[in-house]
Amino acid sequence: MKFKALIGTSILAMTVATPAYAQDAADEVERDAFGGEIVVTAQRQSERLQDVPIAVSAFSTEALEAQQIKTPSDLQLTLPNVTFTKTNFTGASFTIRGIGDLCVGTTCDSATAIHLNGDPLFSTRLFETEFFDLERIEVLRGPQGTLFGRNATSGVVNVITAKPKLGAFEAAAEAEYGNYDSMKGKAMVNIPLGDTMGLRIAGIYLNRDGYTKNAFLGTRIDDRDLYSVRGSFRWEPTEDTTIDLMASYFREKDQRTRIQKQLCQRDPTGILGCLNSRLDNSPFNGNATFTAALTSREFLAIRGIPQGFALGSLYGPDVYANTTIPDDPRTVNTAYTPSYFTSELTLQGQIEHNFGPVSLQVSGQYQKVKLDASQDYNSNVGDRSLYAQGLNTLAFFAANPIPLGVGPNGPILSNAYFGPVAAAIMPNGPNGQLCTSLPEETGYGSFGGKKICSDQSLQFDRSNQYNSSWSVEGILSSDLDGPFNFLVGGIYADYHLTENSYYVNAFPIDYLTGVLGAFTAATNRVPDPNNPGQTIAAPLPPSFLATPFFRNNTDDLKITSYGLFGEAYFEFNDRLKLTAGLRYNNDKKSVTARSTLASFLAPHGGTGSVFDSPFVASFDADPGTPGNQIIQARTVKFNKLTGRVVLDFKVTEDNLLYASYSRGYKSGGINPPLQPIFEVPESFRPEQVDAFEIGSKNTFGGGALQLNLTAFYYKYKDLQLSKIVARTAVNDNVSADIYGFEAEGIVRPDPDWVINLGFSYLHSKVTEDKLTSNPRDFGGGRADAVIIKDITNAANCAVASRSGSAAQVNAYVNQVQALINGGLIPGVQGGANLQPTTAFPADGGIASTGAFSICSVMEATAGTVGQAFGGIDYFSAGVPVNIKGNQLPQAPNYKFSAGVQYTARLGDGGMSLVPRFDLAYTGESYGSIFNGNVNRIKGYAQVNAQLQLNGTDDKWYVKGFIQNIFDANSVTGLYITDQSSGNYTNIFTLEPRRYGIAAGVKF
């Protein structure tokens, strides 16, 4: 038989995700619930869906509308073993069979490859918009690469846009109005340009009010205001040649939130911020944060700075102590209004020519993406009255010439050093507005006039990114009459990121960088050239500590990737076929990056960038390289040979059995710089998965029943996982096993009834002994450990007894506290009044005790003072625990979906009334590899309904719809923040109940 059809759909074969009418055996056209053809080509040729030996689901444009699949998040509700969630830094994770984007960072590849018309996309915002004018969406489950240009370990989502139709004028439009004052419009026009050319233009516009109420400001946030437009051109100069060009642009600018809510079981000690048993609607303890530590009386004491400058005490009330968190997930208290902007330009071109026995396809794409989002960092409004003493002290030192010492040129006066600080951050005095640095590239912030002022103490973050990419791919395929055929191809891709930063800004950071910078500059001392071993005062110009905000910056990232791939096909007979494919991958990544926060002095009044400061030489962005580096530069290279083999057997024309083996690969990457420095892997290794799959595709009763079954087993090596260390995402590798089962069925008792069913089971488990620290419990569950909150940077460390004695390790810590308080530690002033160890609440899930102290002192004394207490071990990143046997994140054990649709024919006029009802249930999962109740994501159900009236010949329609009928606030993912931010948990949810009406016309 001919292989042209086979090649097309073995590239992206699919199980039916849309209902099909019963057909005669001779009829090769399957149809969805609205009569449209289900054609699977993946831009090559076509084949019956049930003849394809692989697990893929497809949604035609009619199915997307019928099942109310408007966004990528909606896809998960009907697909087996697929979940989707937003993530913390403006991204998303499309998880297939337990494998999603668990890696966090600019050098991470996506586990699920996103393709547009078969071309791979990088850092795409494609899923920000709602779907419009599509031919279909295809979701392939399992590793791929021997036929697709961009490799991935979990699968691929291929969005295929509608192409121009030659020789015919068509147009369509739809208007929708719904709750939240939602207004949406979609339109398409198809214009013939002679007999061989056609132009198609389509667009969408959406504007709605916010889902979330900001009770503090009395406003609504989390709105949408976006549009997207796409133009497509097709030219068929000959019967054997097709040229397609496409350009699309998407833009959104509104107050959409990236994070829905922050949850916390409040830690009254302030050592962790949040405890380890559950997620409550409670504020985290603000004393656990970086800003609280470095503006505390305890920290200022060890630096010899007057404690009157303190904004509080680590043992006193914190700024969130008397606040409450609304129980409603869609009600927040924030003094900062979020902002969200993104745009994406995509250009594509493809030419395909048939040379008879072989055909050649060459395609290319260019993509440019911009992203900029900002949101309240703590989702709460603190009590600024606690800052009164410190602000008044700053105002006094700024207004009066108080001697701070004597330098070579006379007295060092406080007003010269503190005056610029007060003018920058509280220009109207301690009772006026407080000014916070804007997250901007110069690094001056408030001290360069780039600030935002408010009656409240603001805290917010910003995530921005600018990148461009291009790729070119060529595929040569055969269409021979014999049993053997082939496909060979190659792809080259180039990705260039010119800016990616994550900022955290807060008024207390401006305060501490200003005050500490002033003292550091004013009290600077240098060796006395006349008296060896002595120092003399050498005040520096009035300065602040740069940057006055946290900034983790990828300054430049270049990724080049190429792949060579191919498959061979051999038909033993009309029923038995063998497919074998290979792929060679080569990836190179080069990155320059740095992380700054109060890292070096910068004089007031500077221009340009703070990195032009005369004191920048004290900053080292790359401790792993000798000398002080202003930026860290790293390059990694990876290459891998992968492949697959498939054997499929047709029992009958309507029953197919298949078995396959494939190896998936995803390249490794580079961990970003940390600040402060911890020992973590500099890079992380590539992922590799060996996937075994068996399946059966069956059609019974002439189409009355369709049943597709799949079972799979994955052997994962070096699965990439991320956790937060020192305010930065750090990636590591772990091995895991995954296995599961999937069933998809369609029941069609007669042409007017459609029932679709789906079920999946998934089991995932870490299979190696892997010791790593749990950010929620730095004591590792040990009663003989003490968790330390470092008052110099708010990071956590831990010490534990070698003898297993809780009494001895507590006695050791208390002894070290006494040494610090007494000024007996070199370089540390006395008077901090650090208190003894304290127990955490009994229901907190923390077996250890805790204390505020200094980790570097604990490390230095563990081997000396610790000997008197039976031996003490020091753990810079916490006591590690073994995660062997734990379940992977975002991998629910069970999923179930069901939909029922009925078409009521209204007389002989061709009109119809179509009600539809959909139910989807997703079982429990975990948001972290450490599992446990505090990381548990509860199972959830979503129910949708729709009623559509179709006019004669489907020329018009009117419909009413409702999504999420029971208004469930279903959580899809979790993100655990850093210890220096309070260890709270960000959650991401599905949209609330939406309902409305829509009307459309077709010409």
PDB file of C-alpha atoms in Angstrom, residues 22 192 363 377 710 829 989:
ATOM      1  CA  ALA A  22     -21.248   6.008  12.310  1.00  0.00           C
ATOM      2  CA  PRO A 192      -9.813  34.113  -2.607  1.00  0.00           C
ATOM      3  CA  SER A 363       9.565  25.427   7.026  1.00  0.00           C
ATOM      4  CA  TYR A 377       4.862  40.199  46.995  1.00  0.00           C
ATOM      5  CA  THR A 710      -3.201   2.434  26.523  1.00  0.00           C
ATOM      6  CA  GLN A 829      29.770  43.224  68.332  1.00  0.00           C
ATOM      7  CA  THR A 989      -6.466  28.052  40.688  1.00  0.00           C
TER       8      THR A 989
END
